[in-house]
C-alpha atoms as a PDB file:
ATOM      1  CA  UNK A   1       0.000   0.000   0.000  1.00  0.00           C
ATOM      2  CA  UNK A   2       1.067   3.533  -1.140  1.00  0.00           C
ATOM      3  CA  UNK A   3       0.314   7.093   0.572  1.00  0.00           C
ATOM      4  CA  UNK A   4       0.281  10.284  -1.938  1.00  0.00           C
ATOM      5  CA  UNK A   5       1.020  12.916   0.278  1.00  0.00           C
ATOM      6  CA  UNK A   6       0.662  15.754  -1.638  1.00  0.00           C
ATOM      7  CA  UNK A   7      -2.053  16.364  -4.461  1.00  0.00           C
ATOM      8  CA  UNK A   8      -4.693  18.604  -5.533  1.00  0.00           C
ATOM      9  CA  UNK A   9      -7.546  16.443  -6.674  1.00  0.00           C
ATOM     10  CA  UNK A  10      -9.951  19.441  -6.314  1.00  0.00           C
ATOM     11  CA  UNK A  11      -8.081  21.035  -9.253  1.00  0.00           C
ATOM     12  CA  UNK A  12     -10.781  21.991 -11.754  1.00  0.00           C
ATOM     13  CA  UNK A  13      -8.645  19.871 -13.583  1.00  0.00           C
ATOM     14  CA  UNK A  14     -10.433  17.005 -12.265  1.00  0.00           C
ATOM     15  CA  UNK A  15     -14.068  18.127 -12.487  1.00  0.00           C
ATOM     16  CA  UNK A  16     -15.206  15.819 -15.517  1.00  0.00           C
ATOM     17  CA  UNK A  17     -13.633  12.703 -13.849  1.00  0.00           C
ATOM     18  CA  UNK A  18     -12.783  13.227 -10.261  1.00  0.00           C
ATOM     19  CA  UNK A  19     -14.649   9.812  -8.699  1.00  0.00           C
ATOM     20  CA  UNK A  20     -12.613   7.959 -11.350  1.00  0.00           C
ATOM     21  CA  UNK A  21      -9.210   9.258 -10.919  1.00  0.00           C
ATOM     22  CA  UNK A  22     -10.026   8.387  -6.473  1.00  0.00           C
ATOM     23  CA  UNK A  23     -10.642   4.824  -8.258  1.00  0.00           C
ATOM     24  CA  UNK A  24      -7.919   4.273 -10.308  1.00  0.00           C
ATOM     25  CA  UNK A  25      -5.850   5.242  -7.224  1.00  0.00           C
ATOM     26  CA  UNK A  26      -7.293   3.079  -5.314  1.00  0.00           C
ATOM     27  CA  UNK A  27      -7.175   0.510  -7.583  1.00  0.00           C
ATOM     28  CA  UNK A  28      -3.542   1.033  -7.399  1.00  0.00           C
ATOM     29  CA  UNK A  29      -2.648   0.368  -3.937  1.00  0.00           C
ATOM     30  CA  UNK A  30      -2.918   3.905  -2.842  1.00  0.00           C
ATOM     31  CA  UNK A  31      -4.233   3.625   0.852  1.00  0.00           C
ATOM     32  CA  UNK A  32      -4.509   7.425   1.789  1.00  0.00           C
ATOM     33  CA  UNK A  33      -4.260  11.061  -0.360  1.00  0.00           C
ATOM     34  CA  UNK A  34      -3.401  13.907   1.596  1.00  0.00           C
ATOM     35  CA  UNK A  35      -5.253  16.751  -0.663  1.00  0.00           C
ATOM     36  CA  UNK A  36      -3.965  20.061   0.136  1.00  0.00           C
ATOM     37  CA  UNK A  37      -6.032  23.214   0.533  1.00  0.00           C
ATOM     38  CA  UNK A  38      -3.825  26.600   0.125  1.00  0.00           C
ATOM     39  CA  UNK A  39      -6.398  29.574  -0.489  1.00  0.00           C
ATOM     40  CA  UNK A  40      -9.617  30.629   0.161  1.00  0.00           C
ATOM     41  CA  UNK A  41     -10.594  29.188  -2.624  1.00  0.00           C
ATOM     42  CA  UNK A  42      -9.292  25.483  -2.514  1.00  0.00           C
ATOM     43  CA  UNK A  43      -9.342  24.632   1.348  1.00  0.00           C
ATOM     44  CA  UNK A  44     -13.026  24.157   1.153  1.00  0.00           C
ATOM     45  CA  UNK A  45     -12.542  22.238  -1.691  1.00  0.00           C
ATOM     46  CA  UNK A  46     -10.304  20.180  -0.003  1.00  0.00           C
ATOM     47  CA  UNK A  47     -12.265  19.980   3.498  1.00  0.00           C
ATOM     48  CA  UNK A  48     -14.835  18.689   1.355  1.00  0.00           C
ATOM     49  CA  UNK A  49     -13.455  15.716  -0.454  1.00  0.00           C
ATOM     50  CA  UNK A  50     -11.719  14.932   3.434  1.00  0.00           C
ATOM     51  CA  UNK A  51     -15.425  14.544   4.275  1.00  0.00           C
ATOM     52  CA  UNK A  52     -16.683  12.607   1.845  1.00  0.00           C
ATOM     53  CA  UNK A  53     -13.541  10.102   1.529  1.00  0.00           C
ATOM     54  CA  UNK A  54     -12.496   8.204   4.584  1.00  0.00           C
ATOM     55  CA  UNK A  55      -9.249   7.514   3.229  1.00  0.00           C
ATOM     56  CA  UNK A  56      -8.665  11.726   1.999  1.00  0.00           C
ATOM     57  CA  UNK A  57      -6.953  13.557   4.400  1.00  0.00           C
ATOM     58  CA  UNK A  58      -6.223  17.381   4.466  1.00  0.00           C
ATOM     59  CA  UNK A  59      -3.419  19.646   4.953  1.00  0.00           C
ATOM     60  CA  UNK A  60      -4.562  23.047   4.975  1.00  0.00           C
ATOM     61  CA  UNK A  61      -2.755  26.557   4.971  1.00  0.00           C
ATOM     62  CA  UNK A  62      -1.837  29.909   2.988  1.00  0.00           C
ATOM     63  CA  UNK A  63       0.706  29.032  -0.399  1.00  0.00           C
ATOM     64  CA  UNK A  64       3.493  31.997  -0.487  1.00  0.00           C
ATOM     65  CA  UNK A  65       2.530  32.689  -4.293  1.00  0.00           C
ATOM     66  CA  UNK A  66      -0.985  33.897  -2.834  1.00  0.00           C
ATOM     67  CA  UNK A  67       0.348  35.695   0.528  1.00  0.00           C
ATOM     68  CA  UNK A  68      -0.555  38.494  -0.916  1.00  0.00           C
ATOM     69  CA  UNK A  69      -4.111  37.793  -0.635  1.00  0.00           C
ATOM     70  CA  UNK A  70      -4.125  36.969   2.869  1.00  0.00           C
ATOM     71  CA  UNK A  71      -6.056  38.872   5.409  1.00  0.00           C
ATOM     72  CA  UNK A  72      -6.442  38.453   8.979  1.00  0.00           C
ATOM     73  CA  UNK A  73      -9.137  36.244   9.868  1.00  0.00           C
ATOM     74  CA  UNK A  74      -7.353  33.706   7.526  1.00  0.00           C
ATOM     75  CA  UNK A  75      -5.193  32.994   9.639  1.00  0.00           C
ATOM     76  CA  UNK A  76      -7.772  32.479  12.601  1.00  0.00           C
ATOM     77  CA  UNK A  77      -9.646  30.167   9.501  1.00  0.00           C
ATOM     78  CA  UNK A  78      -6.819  28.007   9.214  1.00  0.00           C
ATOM     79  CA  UNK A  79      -6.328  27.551  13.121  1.00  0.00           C
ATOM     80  CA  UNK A  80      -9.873  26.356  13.522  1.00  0.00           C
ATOM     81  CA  UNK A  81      -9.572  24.109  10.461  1.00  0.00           C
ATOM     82  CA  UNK A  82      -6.412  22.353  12.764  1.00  0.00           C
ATOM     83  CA  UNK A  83      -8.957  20.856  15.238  1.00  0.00           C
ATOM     84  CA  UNK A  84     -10.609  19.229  12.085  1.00  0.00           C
ATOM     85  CA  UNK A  85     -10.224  15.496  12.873  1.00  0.00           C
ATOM     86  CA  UNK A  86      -9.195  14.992   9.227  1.00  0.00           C
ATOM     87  CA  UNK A  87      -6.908  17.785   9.027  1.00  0.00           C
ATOM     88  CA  UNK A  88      -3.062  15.990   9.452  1.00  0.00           C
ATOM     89  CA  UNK A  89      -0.866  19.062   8.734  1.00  0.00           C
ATOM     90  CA  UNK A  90      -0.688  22.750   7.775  1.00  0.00           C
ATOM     91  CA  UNK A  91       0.734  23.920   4.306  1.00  0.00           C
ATOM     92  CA  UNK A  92       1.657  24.001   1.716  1.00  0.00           C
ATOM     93  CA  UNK A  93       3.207  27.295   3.366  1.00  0.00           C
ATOM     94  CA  UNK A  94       7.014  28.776   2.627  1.00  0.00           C
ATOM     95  CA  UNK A  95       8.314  31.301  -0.314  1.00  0.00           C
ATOM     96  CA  UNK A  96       8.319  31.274  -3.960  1.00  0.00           C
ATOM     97  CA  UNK A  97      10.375  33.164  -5.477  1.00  0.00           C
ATOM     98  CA  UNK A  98       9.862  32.276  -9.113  1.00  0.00           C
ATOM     99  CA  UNK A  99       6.442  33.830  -9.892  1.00  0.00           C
ATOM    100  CA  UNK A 100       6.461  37.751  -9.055  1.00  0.00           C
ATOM    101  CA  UNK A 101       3.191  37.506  -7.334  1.00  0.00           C
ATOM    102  CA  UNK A 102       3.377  38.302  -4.291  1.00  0.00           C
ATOM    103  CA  UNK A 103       6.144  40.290  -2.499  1.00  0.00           C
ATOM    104  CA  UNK A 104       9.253  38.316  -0.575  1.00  0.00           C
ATOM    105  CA  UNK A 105       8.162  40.904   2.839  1.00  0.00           C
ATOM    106  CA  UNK A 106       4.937  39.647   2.275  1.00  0.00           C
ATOM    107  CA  UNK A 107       5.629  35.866   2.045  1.00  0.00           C
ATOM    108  CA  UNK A 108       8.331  36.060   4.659  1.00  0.00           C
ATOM    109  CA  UNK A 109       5.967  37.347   7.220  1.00  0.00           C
ATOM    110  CA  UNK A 110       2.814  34.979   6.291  1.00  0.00           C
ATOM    111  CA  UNK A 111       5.378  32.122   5.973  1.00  0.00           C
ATOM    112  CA  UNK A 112       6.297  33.027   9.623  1.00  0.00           C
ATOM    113  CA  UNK A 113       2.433  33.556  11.283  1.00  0.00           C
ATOM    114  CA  UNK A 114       1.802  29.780   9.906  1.00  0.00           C
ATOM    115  CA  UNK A 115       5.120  28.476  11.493  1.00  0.00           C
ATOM    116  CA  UNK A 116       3.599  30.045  14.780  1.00  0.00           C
ATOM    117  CA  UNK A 117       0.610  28.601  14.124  1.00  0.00           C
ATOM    118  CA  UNK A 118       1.990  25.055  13.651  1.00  0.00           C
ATOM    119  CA  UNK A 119       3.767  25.599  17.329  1.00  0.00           C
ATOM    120  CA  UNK A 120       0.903  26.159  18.667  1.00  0.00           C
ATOM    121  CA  UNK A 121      -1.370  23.553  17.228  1.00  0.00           C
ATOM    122  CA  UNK A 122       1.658  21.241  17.538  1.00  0.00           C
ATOM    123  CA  UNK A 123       1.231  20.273  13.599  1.00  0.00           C
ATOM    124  CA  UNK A 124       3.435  19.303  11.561  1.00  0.00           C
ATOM    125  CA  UNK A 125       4.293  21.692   7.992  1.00  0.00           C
ATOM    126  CA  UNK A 126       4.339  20.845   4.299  1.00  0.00           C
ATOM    127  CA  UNK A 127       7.209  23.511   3.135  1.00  0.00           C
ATOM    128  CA  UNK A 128       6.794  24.950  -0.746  1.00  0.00           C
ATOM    129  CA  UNK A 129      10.195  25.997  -1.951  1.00  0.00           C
ATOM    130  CA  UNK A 130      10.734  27.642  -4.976  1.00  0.00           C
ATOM    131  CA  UNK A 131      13.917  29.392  -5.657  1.00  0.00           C
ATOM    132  CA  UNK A 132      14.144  30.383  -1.834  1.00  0.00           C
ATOM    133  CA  UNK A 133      16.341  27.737  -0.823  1.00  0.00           C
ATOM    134  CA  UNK A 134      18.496  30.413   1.791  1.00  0.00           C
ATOM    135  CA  UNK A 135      15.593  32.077   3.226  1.00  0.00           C
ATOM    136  CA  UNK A 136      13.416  29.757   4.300  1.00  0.00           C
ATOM    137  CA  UNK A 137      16.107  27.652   5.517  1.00  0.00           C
ATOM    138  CA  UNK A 138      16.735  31.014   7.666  1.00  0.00           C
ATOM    139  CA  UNK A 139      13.383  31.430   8.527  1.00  0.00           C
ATOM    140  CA  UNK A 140      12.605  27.917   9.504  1.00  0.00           C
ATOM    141  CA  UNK A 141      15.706  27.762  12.250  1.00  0.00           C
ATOM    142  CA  UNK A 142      14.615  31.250  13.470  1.00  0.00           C
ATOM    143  CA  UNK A 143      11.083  30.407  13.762  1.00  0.00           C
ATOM    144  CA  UNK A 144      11.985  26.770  15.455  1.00  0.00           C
ATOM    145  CA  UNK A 145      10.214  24.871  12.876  1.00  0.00           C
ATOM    146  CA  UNK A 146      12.133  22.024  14.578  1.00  0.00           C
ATOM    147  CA  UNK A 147       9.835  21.403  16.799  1.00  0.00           C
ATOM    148  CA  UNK A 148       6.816  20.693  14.799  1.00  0.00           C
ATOM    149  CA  UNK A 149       8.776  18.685  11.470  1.00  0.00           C
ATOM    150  CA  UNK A 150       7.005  18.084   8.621  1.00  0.00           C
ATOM    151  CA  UNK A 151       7.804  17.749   4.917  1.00  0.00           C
ATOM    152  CA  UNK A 152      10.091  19.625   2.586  1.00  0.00           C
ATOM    153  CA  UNK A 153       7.495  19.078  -0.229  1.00  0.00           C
ATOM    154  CA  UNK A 154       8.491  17.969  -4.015  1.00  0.00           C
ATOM    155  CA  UNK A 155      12.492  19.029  -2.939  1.00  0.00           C
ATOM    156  CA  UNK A 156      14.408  20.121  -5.675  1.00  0.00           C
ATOM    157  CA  UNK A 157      17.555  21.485  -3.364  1.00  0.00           C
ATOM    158  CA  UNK A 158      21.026  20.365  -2.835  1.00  0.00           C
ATOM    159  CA  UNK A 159      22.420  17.647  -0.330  1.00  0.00           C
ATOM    160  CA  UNK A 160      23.631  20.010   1.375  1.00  0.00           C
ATOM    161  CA  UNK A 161      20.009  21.514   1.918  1.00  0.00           C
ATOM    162  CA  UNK A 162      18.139  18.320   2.479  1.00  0.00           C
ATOM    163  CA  UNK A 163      21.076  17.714   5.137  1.00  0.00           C
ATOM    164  CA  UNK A 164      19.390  20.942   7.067  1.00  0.00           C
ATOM    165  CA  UNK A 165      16.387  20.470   6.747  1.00  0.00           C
ATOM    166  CA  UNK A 166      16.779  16.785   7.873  1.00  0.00           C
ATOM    167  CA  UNK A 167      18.970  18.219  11.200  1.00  0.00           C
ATOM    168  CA  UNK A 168      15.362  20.014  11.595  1.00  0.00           C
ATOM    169  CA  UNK A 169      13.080  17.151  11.925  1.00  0.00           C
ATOM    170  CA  UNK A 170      11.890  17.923   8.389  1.00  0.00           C
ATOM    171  CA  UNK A 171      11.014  14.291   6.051  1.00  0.00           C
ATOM    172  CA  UNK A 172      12.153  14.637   2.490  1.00  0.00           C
ATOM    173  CA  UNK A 173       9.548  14.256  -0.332  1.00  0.00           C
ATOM    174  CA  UNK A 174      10.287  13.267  -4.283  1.00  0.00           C
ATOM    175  CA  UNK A 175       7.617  13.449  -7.273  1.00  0.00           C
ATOM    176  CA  UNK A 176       7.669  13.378 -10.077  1.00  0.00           C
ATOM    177  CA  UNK A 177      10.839  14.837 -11.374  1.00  0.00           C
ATOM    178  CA  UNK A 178      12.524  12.103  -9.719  1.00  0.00           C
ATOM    179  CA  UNK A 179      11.409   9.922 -12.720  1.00  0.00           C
ATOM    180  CA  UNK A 180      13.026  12.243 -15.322  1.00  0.00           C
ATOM    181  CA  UNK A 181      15.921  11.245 -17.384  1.00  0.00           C
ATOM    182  CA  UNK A 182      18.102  14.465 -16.750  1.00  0.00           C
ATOM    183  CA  UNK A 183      16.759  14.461 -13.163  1.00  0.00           C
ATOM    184  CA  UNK A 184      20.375  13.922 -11.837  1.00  0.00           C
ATOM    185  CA  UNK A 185      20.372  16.167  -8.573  1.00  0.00           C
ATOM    186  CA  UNK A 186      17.216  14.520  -7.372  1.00  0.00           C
ATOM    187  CA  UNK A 187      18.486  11.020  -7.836  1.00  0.00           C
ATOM    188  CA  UNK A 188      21.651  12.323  -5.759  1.00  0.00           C
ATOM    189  CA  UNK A 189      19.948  13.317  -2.891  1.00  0.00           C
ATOM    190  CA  UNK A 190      17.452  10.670  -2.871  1.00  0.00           C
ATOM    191  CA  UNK A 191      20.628   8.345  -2.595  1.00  0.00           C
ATOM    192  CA  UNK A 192      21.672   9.271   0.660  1.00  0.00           C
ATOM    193  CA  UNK A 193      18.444  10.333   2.535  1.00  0.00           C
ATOM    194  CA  UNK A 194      18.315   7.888   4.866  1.00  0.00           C
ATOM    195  CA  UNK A 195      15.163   5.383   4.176  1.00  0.00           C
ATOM    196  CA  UNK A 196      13.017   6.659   7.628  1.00  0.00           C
ATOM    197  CA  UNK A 197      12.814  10.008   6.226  1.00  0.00           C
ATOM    198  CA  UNK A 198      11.773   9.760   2.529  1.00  0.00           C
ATOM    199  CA  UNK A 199       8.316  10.074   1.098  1.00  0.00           C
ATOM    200  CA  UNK A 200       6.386  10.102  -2.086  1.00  0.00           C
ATOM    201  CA  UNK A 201       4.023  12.168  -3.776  1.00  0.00           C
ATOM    202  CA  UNK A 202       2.079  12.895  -6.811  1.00  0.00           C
ATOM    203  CA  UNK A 203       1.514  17.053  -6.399  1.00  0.00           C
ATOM    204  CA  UNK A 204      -1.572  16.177  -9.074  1.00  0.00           C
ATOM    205  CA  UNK A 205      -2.446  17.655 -11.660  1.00  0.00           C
ATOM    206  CA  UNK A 206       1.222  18.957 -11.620  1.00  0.00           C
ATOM    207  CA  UNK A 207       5.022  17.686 -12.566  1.00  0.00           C
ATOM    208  CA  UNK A 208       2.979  13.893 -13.826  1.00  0.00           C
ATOM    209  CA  UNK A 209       5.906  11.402 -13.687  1.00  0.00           C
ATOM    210  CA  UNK A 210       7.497   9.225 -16.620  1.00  0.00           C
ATOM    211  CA  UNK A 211       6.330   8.373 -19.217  1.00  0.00           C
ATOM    212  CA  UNK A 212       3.032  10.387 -18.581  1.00  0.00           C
ATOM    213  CA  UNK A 213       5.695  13.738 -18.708  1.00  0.00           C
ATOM    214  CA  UNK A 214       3.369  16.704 -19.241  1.00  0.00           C
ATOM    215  CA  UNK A 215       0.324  15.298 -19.301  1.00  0.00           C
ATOM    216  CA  UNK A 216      -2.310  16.239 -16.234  1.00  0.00           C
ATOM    217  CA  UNK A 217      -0.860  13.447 -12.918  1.00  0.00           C
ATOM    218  CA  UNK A 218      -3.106  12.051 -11.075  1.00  0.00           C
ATOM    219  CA  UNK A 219      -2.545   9.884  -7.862  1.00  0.00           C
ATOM    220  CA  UNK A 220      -2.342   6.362  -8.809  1.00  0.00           C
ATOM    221  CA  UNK A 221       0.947   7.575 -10.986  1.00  0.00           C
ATOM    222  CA  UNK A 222       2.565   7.827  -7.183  1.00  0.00           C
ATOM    223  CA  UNK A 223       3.629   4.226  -7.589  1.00  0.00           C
ATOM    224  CA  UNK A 224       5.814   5.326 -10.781  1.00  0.00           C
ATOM    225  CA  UNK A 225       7.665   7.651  -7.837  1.00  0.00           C
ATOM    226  CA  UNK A 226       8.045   4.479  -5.722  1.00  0.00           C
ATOM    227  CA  UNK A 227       9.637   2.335  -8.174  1.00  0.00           C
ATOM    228  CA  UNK A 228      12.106   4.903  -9.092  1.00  0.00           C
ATOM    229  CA  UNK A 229      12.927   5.087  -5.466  1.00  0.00           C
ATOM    230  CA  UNK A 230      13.146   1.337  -5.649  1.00  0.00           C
ATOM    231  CA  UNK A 231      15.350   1.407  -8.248  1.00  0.00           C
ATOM    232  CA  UNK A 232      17.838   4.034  -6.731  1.00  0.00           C
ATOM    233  CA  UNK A 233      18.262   2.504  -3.177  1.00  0.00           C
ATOM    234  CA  UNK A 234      17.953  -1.170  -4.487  1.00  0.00           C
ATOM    235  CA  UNK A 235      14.726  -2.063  -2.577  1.00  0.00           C
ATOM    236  CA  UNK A 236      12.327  -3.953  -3.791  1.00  0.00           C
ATOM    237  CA  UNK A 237       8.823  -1.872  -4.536  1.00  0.00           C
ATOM    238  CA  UNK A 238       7.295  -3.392  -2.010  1.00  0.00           C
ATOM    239  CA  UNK A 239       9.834  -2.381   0.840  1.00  0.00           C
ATOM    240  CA  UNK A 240      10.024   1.019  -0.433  1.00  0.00           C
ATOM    241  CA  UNK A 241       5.842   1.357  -0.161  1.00  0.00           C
ATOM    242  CA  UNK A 242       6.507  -0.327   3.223  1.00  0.00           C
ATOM    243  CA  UNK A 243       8.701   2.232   4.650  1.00  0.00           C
ATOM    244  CA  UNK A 244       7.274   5.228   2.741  1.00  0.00           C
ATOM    245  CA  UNK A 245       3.955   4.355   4.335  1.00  0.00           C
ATOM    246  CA  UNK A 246       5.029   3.987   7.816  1.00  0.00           C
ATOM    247  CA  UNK A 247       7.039   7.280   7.182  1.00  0.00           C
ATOM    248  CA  UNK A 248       3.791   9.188   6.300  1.00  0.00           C
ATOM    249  CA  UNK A 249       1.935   7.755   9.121  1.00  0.00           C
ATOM    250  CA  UNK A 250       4.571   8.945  11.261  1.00  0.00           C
ATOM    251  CA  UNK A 251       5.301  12.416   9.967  1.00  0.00           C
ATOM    252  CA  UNK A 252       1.842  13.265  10.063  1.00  0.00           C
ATOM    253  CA  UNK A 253       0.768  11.439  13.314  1.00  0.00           C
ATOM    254  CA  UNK A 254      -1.485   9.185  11.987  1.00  0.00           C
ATOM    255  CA  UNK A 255      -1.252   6.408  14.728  1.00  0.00           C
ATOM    256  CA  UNK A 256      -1.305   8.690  17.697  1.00  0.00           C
ATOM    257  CA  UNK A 257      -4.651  10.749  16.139  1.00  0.00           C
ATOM    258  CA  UNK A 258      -6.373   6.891  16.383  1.00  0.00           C
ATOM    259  CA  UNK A 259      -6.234   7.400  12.127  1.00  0.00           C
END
């Protein structure tokens, strides 16, 4: 069994098909999707298909390309969407720096209110990171992220980062782009993760793996991601959906929430 967890299966991408693509996942050996909400417009979305899907879970929280957007009883939104019972996590929260949407002040200080947040609530964070390696690296030691974990979501950074982010409780997630043929840096750092702290996800309808490269992703392609990790650390796919399950289940407390 298989967890995917990151996607966006409320996309409008999914609207003519939705029910099937939560089959053919299932039908897959996917046991739980964590479906992330990360505006006002897609965390009801997502609360919604937590609902009506036992095995849907939801991380919910503010994504740094709409920071902008924020206001203040967001954030007060968010922190009663933590005592959810189906709510594992908050994010995807952090910086991009790649689309000039929102201003780095901006995302800096939202990124930091939903660290705080996470303290308090004693959750655990799904990081975005996009061209921002430095600062939120910064802003996660200065805020004590440590204490709370989580997942550096779809990484894309150096050893040298994941070695960081690991020294901060933080699990190490590959997509996709771990299946591509030029995807060298990936491969390097998946390589020497050590197998406790790795985990898989689809980030659906986005980055679909190999062969299905640019076309829309969809969960059930997660095992593609696990037999590329396979490969790499010379597991067999089974061992590698062993320990990427218990992983999950541990980052995001599933055991001790009686999930």
């Amino acid at each position: 069994m298989l967890i995917d967890t990151h996607t966006h299966l409320d996309s409008k991408q999914f609207d003519e098909d939705r029910a099937e693509v939560i089959e053919r996942a299932r039908a897959a050996g996917i046991s739980r999707i964590i479906n992330i909400g990360f505006d006002r417009e897609t965390i009801p979305t997502t609360m919604a298909l937590a609902e009506q899907y036992d095995f849907i879970y939801a991380i919910v929280g503010w994504h740094p390309v709409e920071s902008i957007h924020m206001l203040p009883g967001d954030l007060d939104w968010i922190a009663s969407l933590c005592d959810h019972p189906k709510v594992v996590g908050i994010g995807e929260i952090g910086l991009d720096y790649h689309w000039d949407t929102s201003p780095k002040d901006v995302q800096q200080r939202v990124f930091r209110e939903q660290i705080q947040l996470a303290r308090q609530k004693k959750m655990p964070i799904s990081i975005h990171n996009r061209e921002a390696h430095e600062d939120v690296l910064h802003i996660l030691k200065e805020e004590n992220a440590k204490d709370v974990g989580g997942v550096m979501h779809c990484f894309s950074g150096s050893w040298e980062t994941a070695k960081q982010c690991l020294d901060m409780n933080f699990y190490i997630s590959f997509g996709g782009p771990l299946t591509f043929k030029n995807a060298r840096v990936p491969k390097e750092v998946l390589a020497q993760v050590p197998l406790d702290r790795i985990l898989i996800e689809t980030d659906a309808p986005y980055l679909a793996p190999h062969p299905y490269r640019g076309k829309r992703n969809e969960s059930a392609f997660v095992r593609l991601v696990a037999e590329t990790v396979a490969e790499i650390r010379g597991k067999s796919v089974e061992e590698i959906s062993k320990i990427t399950t218990e992983n999950a289940q541990n980052c995001f407390a599933f055991k001790e929430k009686g999930l």
